[in-house]
Short mmCIF file of C-alpha atoms in Angstrom, two decimals:
data_model
loop_
_atom_site.label_atom_id
_atom_site.label_comp_id
_atom_site.label_asym_id
_atom_site.label_seq_id
_atom_site.Cartn_x
_atom_site.Cartn_y
_atom_site.Cartn_z
CA UNK A 1 -18.46 45.02 -39.88
CA UNK A 2 -17.00 43.51 -36.75
CA UNK A 3 -13.75 41.56 -36.82
CA UNK A 4 -14.02 38.24 -34.97
CA UNK A 5 -11.75 38.17 -31.94
CA UNK A 6 -8.81 35.77 -32.19
CA UNK A 7 -8.86 32.85 -29.78
CA UNK A 8 -6.07 33.08 -27.26
CA UNK A 9 -4.51 29.70 -26.69
CA UNK A 10 -3.29 29.37 -23.09
CA UNK A 11 0.14 27.99 -22.38
CA UNK A 12 -1.12 25.38 -19.91
CA UNK A 13 -4.28 23.37 -19.26
CA UNK A 14 -4.35 21.80 -15.80
CA UNK A 15 -7.02 19.06 -15.60
CA UNK A 16 -8.53 18.26 -12.21
CA UNK A 17 -11.07 15.48 -11.74
CA UNK A 18 -12.96 16.08 -8.54
CA UNK A 19 -15.58 14.15 -6.57
CA UNK A 20 -16.80 15.30 -3.14
CA UNK A 21 -13.64 17.17 -2.20
CA UNK A 22 -15.14 20.36 -0.76
CA UNK A 23 -12.51 20.33 2.02
CA UNK A 24 -9.62 20.61 -0.41
CA UNK A 25 -10.81 22.07 -3.70
CA UNK A 26 -10.38 25.74 -2.83
CA UNK A 27 -6.77 25.28 -1.86
CA UNK A 28 -6.16 23.19 -4.95
CA UNK A 29 -7.68 25.69 -7.37
CA UNK A 30 -6.00 28.63 -5.70
CA UNK A 31 -2.64 26.94 -6.36
CA UNK A 32 -3.37 26.73 -10.07
CA UNK A 33 -3.13 29.38 -12.76
CA UNK A 34 -4.65 28.43 -16.14
CA UNK A 35 -6.80 25.28 -16.06
CA UNK A 36 -9.70 23.20 -17.16
CA UNK A 37 -11.68 21.80 -14.26
CA UNK A 38 -13.99 18.79 -14.30
CA UNK A 39 -16.56 18.08 -11.55
CA UNK A 40 -17.16 14.32 -11.50
CA UNK A 41 -20.78 14.35 -10.38
CA UNK A 42 -20.09 15.58 -6.84
CA UNK A 43 -22.87 15.48 -4.28
CA UNK A 44 -21.27 17.98 -1.86
CA UNK A 45 -20.33 21.63 -2.44
CA UNK A 46 -17.37 20.94 -4.71
CA UNK A 47 -19.03 22.37 -7.86
CA UNK A 48 -20.39 25.46 -6.03
CA UNK A 49 -16.91 26.28 -4.70
CA UNK A 50 -15.44 25.89 -8.17
CA UNK A 51 -18.20 28.12 -9.66
CA UNK A 52 -17.42 30.85 -7.14
CA UNK A 53 -13.79 30.79 -8.15
CA UNK A 54 -14.77 30.70 -11.82
CA UNK A 55 -16.54 34.02 -11.36
CA UNK A 56 -13.36 35.53 -10.01
CA UNK A 57 -11.07 33.97 -12.65
CA UNK A 58 -12.44 33.34 -16.17
CA UNK A 59 -9.53 30.94 -16.87
CA UNK A 60 -11.27 28.34 -14.71
CA UNK A 61 -13.59 26.16 -16.79
CA UNK A 62 -16.03 23.96 -14.91
CA UNK A 63 -17.50 20.91 -16.67
CA UNK A 64 -20.18 19.08 -14.67
CA UNK A 65 -20.86 15.45 -15.30
CA UNK A 66 -24.32 14.20 -14.51
CA UNK A 67 -23.12 11.35 -12.36
CA UNK A 68 -19.89 10.20 -10.79
CA UNK A 69 -18.01 8.37 -13.53
CA UNK A 70 -14.55 7.91 -12.06
CA UNK A 71 -11.35 9.82 -12.58
CA UNK A 72 -10.51 8.26 -15.91
CA UNK A 73 -13.73 9.42 -17.63
CA UNK A 74 -13.36 12.80 -15.91
CA UNK A 75 -9.84 13.18 -17.31
CA UNK A 76 -10.91 11.97 -20.74
CA UNK A 77 -13.71 14.58 -20.78
CA UNK A 78 -11.36 17.32 -19.63
CA UNK A 79 -8.71 16.38 -22.24
CA UNK A 80 -11.32 16.71 -25.00
CA UNK A 81 -12.29 20.19 -23.79
CA UNK A 82 -8.78 21.53 -23.06
CA UNK A 83 -7.05 24.01 -25.39
CA UNK A 84 -3.63 24.70 -23.78
CA UNK A 85 -0.31 23.98 -25.51
CA UNK A 86 0.77 21.88 -22.56
CA UNK A 87 -1.26 19.67 -20.24
CA UNK A 88 -0.81 18.86 -16.55
CA UNK A 89 -2.94 16.58 -14.42
CA UNK A 90 -3.74 17.34 -10.78
CA UNK A 91 -5.88 15.62 -8.18
CA UNK A 92 -8.28 17.83 -6.24
CA UNK A 93 -6.82 17.02 -2.84
CA UNK A 94 -3.27 18.05 -3.90
CA UNK A 95 -1.79 21.41 -4.86
CA UNK A 96 0.98 23.05 -6.92
CA UNK A 97 3.95 25.03 -5.66
CA UNK A 98 3.64 28.73 -6.63
CA UNK A 99 6.44 28.88 -9.22
CA UNK A 100 6.00 25.52 -10.92
CA UNK A 101 4.46 26.81 -14.20
CA UNK A 102 7.06 29.55 -14.53
CA UNK A 103 9.84 26.96 -14.15
CA UNK A 104 8.16 24.57 -16.61
CA UNK A 105 7.71 27.36 -19.13
CA UNK A 106 11.43 28.13 -18.90
CA UNK A 107 12.33 24.43 -19.18
CA UNK A 108 10.06 23.85 -22.20
CA UNK A 109 11.75 26.67 -24.07
CA UNK A 110 15.18 25.31 -23.32
CA UNK A 111 14.28 21.62 -23.95
CA UNK A 112 11.51 20.94 -26.48
CA UNK A 113 10.56 17.57 -25.00
CA UNK A 114 7.22 15.76 -25.36
CA UNK A 115 7.22 15.13 -21.57
CA UNK A 116 8.87 17.19 -18.83
CA UNK A 117 8.89 15.37 -15.54
CA UNK A 118 9.11 17.30 -12.23
CA UNK A 119 9.31 16.27 -8.60
CA UNK A 120 6.96 16.22 -5.63
CA UNK A 121 6.90 16.68 -1.87
CA UNK A 122 4.98 14.14 0.11
CA UNK A 123 2.73 15.50 2.85
CA UNK A 124 1.61 12.59 5.13
CA UNK A 125 -1.85 12.98 6.74
CA UNK A 126 -1.61 10.21 9.36
CA UNK A 127 1.04 8.67 11.61
CA UNK A 128 0.78 5.46 9.58
CA UNK A 129 1.59 7.40 6.39
CA UNK A 130 4.62 9.07 8.04
CA UNK A 131 6.32 5.69 8.38
CA UNK A 132 6.82 5.39 4.62
CA UNK A 133 6.44 8.99 3.30
CA UNK A 134 10.24 9.42 2.83
CA UNK A 135 10.56 6.21 0.79
CA UNK A 136 7.47 7.22 -1.21
CA UNK A 137 8.98 10.64 -2.00
CA UNK A 138 12.31 9.13 -3.03
CA UNK A 139 10.54 6.62 -5.33
CA UNK A 140 8.49 9.32 -7.07
CA UNK A 141 11.46 11.60 -7.56
CA UNK A 142 13.69 8.95 -9.14
CA UNK A 143 15.03 9.58 -12.63
CA UNK A 144 17.04 7.91 -15.37
CA UNK A 145 17.90 11.25 -16.93
CA UNK A 146 16.83 12.22 -20.47
CA UNK A 147 15.00 9.41 -22.27
CA UNK A 148 13.81 8.82 -25.79
CA UNK A 149 11.60 6.34 -27.67
CA UNK A 150 11.06 2.96 -25.98
CA UNK A 151 13.28 3.96 -23.04
CA UNK A 152 10.42 6.15 -21.78
CA UNK A 153 8.14 3.09 -21.58
CA UNK A 154 10.79 0.79 -20.13
CA UNK A 155 11.69 3.30 -17.39
CA UNK A 156 8.27 2.88 -15.78
CA UNK A 157 7.05 -0.47 -17.07
CA UNK A 158 10.06 -2.68 -16.51
CA UNK A 159 13.06 -2.93 -14.23
CA UNK A 160 15.47 -2.80 -17.20
CA UNK A 161 16.87 0.65 -16.45
CA UNK A 162 18.99 1.65 -13.47
CA UNK A 163 16.23 3.60 -11.73
CA UNK A 164 12.59 2.61 -11.80
CA UNK A 165 10.49 5.71 -12.58
CA UNK A 166 6.99 5.78 -11.05
CA UNK A 167 4.05 5.67 -13.46
CA UNK A 168 2.53 8.71 -11.74
CA UNK A 169 0.83 10.93 -14.34
CA UNK A 170 0.68 13.94 -12.00
CA UNK A 171 4.34 14.93 -12.04
CA UNK A 172 4.72 15.37 -15.77
CA UNK A 173 3.88 18.17 -18.16
CA UNK A 174 2.84 16.81 -21.58
CA UNK A 175 2.55 18.32 -25.04
CA UNK A 176 -1.21 18.58 -25.44
CA UNK A 177 -1.33 17.01 -28.91
CA UNK A 178 0.16 13.86 -27.41
CA UNK A 179 -2.37 13.92 -24.59
CA UNK A 180 -5.31 14.27 -26.95
CA UNK A 181 -4.04 11.50 -29.23
CA UNK A 182 -3.43 9.20 -26.26
CA UNK A 183 -6.78 9.67 -24.50
CA UNK A 184 -8.57 9.28 -27.83
CA UNK A 185 -7.21 5.71 -27.97
CA UNK A 186 -8.04 4.90 -24.35
CA UNK A 187 -11.04 2.98 -23.05
CA UNK A 188 -14.28 4.93 -22.50
CA UNK A 189 -15.32 2.80 -19.52
CA UNK A 190 -15.13 3.70 -15.88
CA UNK A 191 -11.78 2.86 -14.33
CA UNK A 192 -11.13 3.44 -10.63
CA UNK A 193 -7.81 2.02 -9.36
CA UNK A 194 -4.45 2.07 -11.17
CA UNK A 195 -6.16 3.86 -14.03
CA UNK A 196 -3.33 6.39 -13.96
CA UNK A 197 -0.80 3.57 -14.72
CA UNK A 198 -2.86 2.65 -17.80
CA UNK A 199 -3.08 6.28 -18.84
CA UNK A 200 0.64 6.83 -18.33
CA UNK A 201 1.52 3.74 -20.39
CA UNK A 202 -0.41 5.09 -23.34
CA UNK A 203 1.06 8.56 -22.89
CA UNK A 204 4.59 7.15 -22.85
CA UNK A 205 3.84 5.09 -25.97
CA UNK A 206 3.03 8.35 -27.86
CA UNK A 207 6.04 10.31 -26.61
CA UNK A 208 9.50 10.41 -28.18
CA UNK A 209 11.39 12.54 -25.70
CA UNK A 210 11.30 12.99 -21.88
CA UNK A 211 13.32 15.57 -19.97
CA UNK A 212 13.51 15.39 -16.12
CA UNK A 213 13.65 18.28 -13.67
CA UNK A 214 12.78 16.21 -10.58
CA UNK A 215 14.78 18.56 -8.45
CA UNK A 216 11.87 20.96 -8.88
CA UNK A 217 9.37 19.78 -6.23
CA UNK A 218 6.39 21.20 -7.99
CA UNK A 219 3.58 19.03 -6.60
CA UNK A 220 2.46 18.90 -2.97
CA UNK A 221 1.19 15.35 -2.77
CA UNK A 222 -0.99 14.63 0.29
CA UNK A 223 -0.84 10.97 1.24
CA UNK A 224 -3.79 9.79 3.33
CA UNK A 225 -6.41 11.96 1.67
CA UNK A 226 -8.88 10.37 -0.69
CA UNK A 227 -7.75 6.86 -1.72
CA UNK A 228 -4.02 7.27 -0.98
CA UNK A 229 -2.34 6.17 2.22
CA UNK A 230 -1.82 2.96 4.15
CA UNK A 231 -4.99 2.75 6.21
CA UNK A 232 -6.57 -0.66 6.93
CA UNK A 233 -8.96 -2.21 4.38
CA UNK A 234 -12.40 -3.61 4.98
CA UNK A 235 -13.31 -6.71 2.98
CA UNK A 236 -15.74 -4.67 0.82
CA UNK A 237 -13.00 -2.16 -0.01
CA UNK A 238 -10.54 -4.89 -0.88
CA UNK A 239 -12.99 -6.71 -3.17
CA UNK A 240 -13.95 -3.49 -4.92
CA UNK A 241 -10.37 -2.42 -5.43
CA UNK A 242 -9.00 -5.70 -6.74
CA UNK A 243 -11.88 -5.90 -9.24
CA UNK A 244 -11.12 -2.33 -10.30
CA UNK A 245 -7.48 -3.24 -10.87
CA UNK A 246 -8.58 -6.13 -13.05
CA UNK A 247 -10.71 -3.78 -15.17
CA UNK A 248 -7.57 -1.69 -15.78
CA UNK A 249 -5.54 -4.77 -16.73
CA UNK A 250 -8.24 -5.66 -19.27
CA UNK A 251 -7.97 -2.19 -20.75
CA UNK A 252 -4.15 -2.54 -20.91
CA UNK A 253 -4.49 -5.93 -22.66
CA UNK A 254 -6.82 -4.47 -25.25
CA UNK A 255 -4.48 -1.54 -25.91
CA UNK A 256 -1.34 -3.67 -26.20
CA UNK A 257 -3.21 -6.00 -28.51
CA UNK A 258 -3.59 -3.21 -31.02
CA UNK A 259 0.12 -2.27 -31.00
CA UNK A 260 2.91 -3.83 -33.03
CA UNK A 261 5.61 -2.47 -30.77
CA UNK A 262 7.02 -5.38 -28.69
CA UNK A 263 8.09 -2.98 -25.97
CA UNK A 264 4.45 -2.05 -25.38
CA UNK A 265 3.45 -5.72 -25.19
CA UNK A 266 6.26 -6.45 -22.70
CA UNK A 267 5.23 -3.39 -20.67
CA UNK A 268 1.61 -4.64 -20.55
CA UNK A 269 2.71 -8.06 -19.26
CA UNK A 270 5.00 -6.42 -16.69
CA UNK A 271 2.22 -4.10 -15.54
CA UNK A 272 -0.13 -7.08 -15.00
CA UNK A 273 2.40 -8.80 -12.80
CA UNK A 274 3.08 -5.57 -10.88
CA UNK A 275 -0.66 -4.88 -10.48
CA UNK A 276 -1.28 -8.27 -8.93
CA UNK A 277 1.64 -7.72 -6.52
CA UNK A 278 -0.16 -4.58 -5.33
CA UNK A 279 -3.29 -6.65 -4.65
CA UNK A 280 -1.12 -9.11 -2.75
CA UNK A 281 0.39 -6.30 -0.74
CA UNK A 282 -3.08 -5.02 0.18
CA UNK A 283 -4.12 -8.55 1.16
CA UNK A 284 -0.98 -9.02 3.25
CA UNK A 285 -0.72 -5.65 4.99
CA UNK A 286 -4.01 -3.77 4.87
CA UNK A 287 -6.86 -6.29 4.80
CA UNK A 288 -8.61 -7.23 8.09
CA UNK A 289 -7.06 -10.71 8.49
CA UNK A 290 -10.16 -12.46 9.78
CA UNK A 291 -11.73 -11.92 6.34
CA UNK A 292 -8.80 -13.43 4.41
CA UNK A 293 -10.80 -16.44 3.10
CA UNK A 294 -13.52 -14.16 1.71
CA UNK A 295 -10.85 -12.06 0.07
CA UNK A 296 -9.17 -15.17 -1.35
CA UNK A 297 -12.42 -16.40 -2.89
CA UNK A 298 -12.96 -13.00 -4.55
CA UNK A 299 -9.45 -12.99 -6.02
CA UNK A 300 -9.87 -16.53 -7.29
CA UNK A 301 -13.14 -15.55 -8.97
CA UNK A 302 -11.61 -12.57 -10.77
CA UNK A 303 -7.98 -13.45 -11.36
CA UNK A 304 -8.17 -17.25 -11.33
CA UNK A 305 -7.61 -20.02 -8.79
CA UNK A 306 -3.86 -20.40 -9.45
CA UNK A 307 -3.04 -16.73 -8.82
CA UNK A 308 -5.20 -16.69 -5.72
CA UNK A 309 -3.38 -19.76 -4.31
CA UNK A 310 0.01 -18.21 -5.16
CA UNK A 311 -1.02 -15.01 -3.36
CA UNK A 312 -2.02 -16.82 -0.15
CA UNK A 313 1.10 -19.03 -0.17
CA UNK A 314 3.39 -16.10 -0.85
CA UNK A 315 1.99 -14.14 2.10
CA UNK A 316 2.05 -17.10 4.49
CA UNK A 317 5.50 -18.29 3.47
CA UNK A 318 7.19 -14.92 3.81
CA UNK A 319 5.69 -14.17 7.21
CA UNK A 320 6.05 -17.56 8.86
CA UNK A 321 9.68 -17.93 7.72
CA UNK A 322 10.36 -14.47 9.14
CA UNK A 323 9.39 -15.85 12.56
CA UNK A 324 11.59 -18.90 11.97
CA UNK A 325 14.58 -16.81 11.05
CA UNK A 326 14.04 -14.52 14.02
CA UNK A 327 13.89 -17.56 16.36
CA UNK A 328 10.45 -16.34 17.39
CA UNK A 329 6.83 -17.29 16.95
CA UNK A 330 3.59 -15.39 16.08
CA UNK A 331 1.03 -14.26 18.64
CA UNK A 332 -2.27 -16.13 18.73
CA UNK A 333 -4.07 -13.30 16.83
CA UNK A 334 -1.33 -12.84 14.24
CA UNK A 335 -2.26 -12.92 10.55
CA UNK A 336 -0.38 -16.22 10.24
CA UNK A 337 -3.04 -18.02 12.23
CA UNK A 338 -5.81 -16.85 9.88
CA UNK A 339 -3.72 -17.69 6.77
CA UNK A 340 -2.86 -21.14 8.10
CA UNK A 341 -6.52 -21.89 8.64
CA UNK A 342 -7.41 -20.53 5.20
CA UNK A 343 -4.75 -22.66 3.49
CA UNK A 344 -5.89 -25.81 5.28
CA UNK A 345 -9.48 -25.21 4.17
CA UNK A 346 -8.51 -24.37 0.61
CA UNK A 347 -6.29 -27.43 0.14
CA UNK A 348 -9.19 -29.67 1.23
CA UNK A 349 -11.59 -27.91 -1.12
CA UNK A 350 -12.56 -29.69 -4.30
CA UNK A 351 -12.37 -26.31 -6.08
CA UNK A 352 -8.65 -25.79 -5.32
CA UNK A 353 -6.94 -29.08 -4.46
CA UNK A 354 -6.35 -29.78 -8.16
CA UNK A 355 -4.52 -26.41 -8.43
CA UNK A 356 -1.91 -27.61 -5.99
CA UNK A 357 -1.72 -31.13 -7.42
CA UNK A 358 -1.09 -29.87 -10.96
CA UNK A 359 1.51 -27.24 -10.05
CA UNK A 360 4.89 -28.57 -8.91
CA UNK A 361 6.19 -25.13 -7.85
CA UNK A 362 3.09 -24.52 -5.75
CA UNK A 363 3.31 -27.97 -4.14
CA UNK A 364 6.98 -27.33 -3.26
CA UNK A 365 6.02 -23.94 -1.79
CA UNK A 366 3.37 -25.58 0.38
CA UNK A 367 5.95 -28.13 1.60
CA UNK A 368 8.26 -25.23 2.54
CA UNK A 369 5.40 -23.57 4.38
CA UNK A 370 4.51 -26.64 6.42
CA UNK A 371 8.18 -27.19 7.24
CA UNK A 372 8.17 -23.71 8.77
CA UNK A 373 4.85 -24.41 10.49
CA UNK A 374 6.32 -27.54 12.07
CA UNK A 375 9.30 -25.55 13.31
CA UNK A 376 7.01 -22.89 14.77
CA UNK A 377 4.68 -25.51 16.37
CA UNK A 378 7.69 -27.23 17.99
CA UNK A 379 8.89 -23.87 19.25
CA UNK A 380 5.45 -23.04 20.68
CA UNK A 381 5.18 -26.51 22.31
CA UNK A 382 8.63 -26.03 23.91
CA UNK A 383 7.57 -22.58 25.10
CA UNK A 384 4.40 -23.95 26.63
CA UNK A 385 6.43 -26.71 28.34
CA UNK A 386 8.89 -24.20 29.76
CA UNK A 387 6.03 -21.92 30.89
CA UNK A 388 4.33 -24.88 32.58
CA UNK A 389 7.57 -25.86 34.42
CA UNK A 390 8.09 -22.25 35.47
CA UNK A 391 4.51 -21.93 36.75
CA UNK A 392 4.90 -25.19 38.68
CA UNK A 393 8.11 -23.96 40.29
CA UNK A 394 6.44 -20.68 41.20
CA UNK A 395 3.47 -22.47 42.75
CA UNK A 396 5.80 -24.74 44.75
CA UNK A 397 7.90 -21.84 45.98
CA UNK A 398 4.75 -19.99 47.01
CA UNK A 399 3.47 -23.06 48.87
CA UNK A 400 6.73 -23.35 50.75
CA UNK A 401 6.59 -19.70 51.64
CA UNK A 402 3.07 -20.06 53.02
CA UNK A 403 4.15 -23.09 55.08
CA UNK A 404 7.17 -21.28 56.39
CA UNK A 405 5.07 -18.24 57.33
CA UNK A 406 2.62 -20.53 59.09
CA UNK A 407 5.42 -22.25 61.08
CA UNK A 408 6.59 -18.89 62.35
CA UNK A 409 3.20 -18.39 64.02
CA UNK A 410 3.29 -21.68 66.04
CA UNK A 411 4.11 -21.89 69.80
CA UNK A 412 7.00 -24.35 69.27
CA UNK A 413 8.66 -21.99 66.80
CA UNK A 414 8.32 -19.03 69.22
CA UNK A 415 9.77 -21.08 72.14
CA UNK A 416 12.69 -22.35 70.01
CA UNK A 417 13.41 -18.82 68.78
CA UNK A 418 13.46 -17.56 72.38
CA UNK A 419 15.80 -20.27 73.72
CA UNK A 420 17.99 -20.41 70.63
CA UNK A 421 18.04 -16.89 69.09
CA UNK A 422 18.41 -16.80 65.32
CA UNK A 423 22.01 -16.29 64.14
CA UNK A 424 23.65 -17.60 67.29
CA UNK A 425 25.94 -20.69 67.59
CA UNK A 426 23.36 -22.40 69.76
CA UNK A 427 20.76 -21.91 67.01
CA UNK A 428 23.03 -23.28 64.35
CA UNK A 429 23.79 -26.38 66.43
CA UNK A 430 20.05 -26.85 67.10
CA UNK A 431 19.23 -26.56 63.39
CA UNK A 432 21.90 -29.19 62.52
CA UNK A 433 20.46 -31.62 65.06
CA UNK A 434 16.88 -30.94 63.89
CA UNK A 435 17.82 -31.43 60.24
CA UNK A 436 19.72 -34.64 61.05
CA UNK A 437 16.77 -35.97 62.96
CA UNK A 438 14.49 -35.09 60.03
CA UNK A 439 16.78 -36.90 57.65
CA UNK A 440 17.62 -33.87 55.61
#
């Protein structure tokens, strides 16, 4: 009679959704100790690389989805299969510092919290990302100290506390029973952008205690790989992403609608406002400006005409008044010129003119915008007038120079210069008589 071997429960499960990341997956997996790994229907060598590592280390568990289903479904699948006492989430293009799990194990024994939040180091991949990497790192490593109950939700889904805490799911270790309960309640549909905010909200709603050790920079977060970074957007990318964000907001609405806790409902409303501000930021800073009207129409279709009009007016107002306050004016190809044209077209459109007419705040904002536009137009007209006068003066001076040079080549000039050498008293007297005769 053979005794059945007892199942060894690992201390940690590290869940990594991965799709076509063959360039990064080896480094990611090599930085991880015990883990559950999910391949999200990759079409490159991601799964093969993971399988090779699985042969070397039986703690790696590869789950292959038949088709790419997005990170949310990949995480949900991995959560269901995981067996560790604690769960961490990691993206396949990032990596963990060597001693993170050892430090988290020590912390969990000293502080039996539902969530233990650690810090990260931002690794920018492009020059554009370097410009804001420091601010990004500071934001992610912010903390309000130990939190409990609804404070955990409010820290990331309101501005009520002193320090806003990012909703990043990747810098927290969770008790696995909380993770399983949370993901069981989450949507089973594909979610692609801001899905981690939705997941973090549900996780926070299930937790009672959070302990921070953000001085431990346990995650190496690569900005500029995958979907992160500040690269420019094509119109197709913008339309896809803003629709994806809306799908997440719908999932958040459904979840909050099943909760009695008013803090969760307030958090859901706050998240919706914040999500739309992210769309506005992408429209303002990353979208190719010549496609702004197409982007506007897409936002109006998904989020409603009023929000789309507010987005365009907010972007135009802030930028054009910046030029006013700086006593400057935009270049001809500046985003302002595209937004001005878009606003003029939209306000004449039957589909949108009623939006402005029925909203006093929006009408007032438009008046403020056109006040700034008038100031800018006057400034540009004055600049053109000054440039024209300057060009005229330059042309006149050049003409006089040509005439003077021509005079110097004539016989009369050469004879005069020989009889009355330049700089002598005789020459000065001659010039006075010549000028008097000419009426100068």
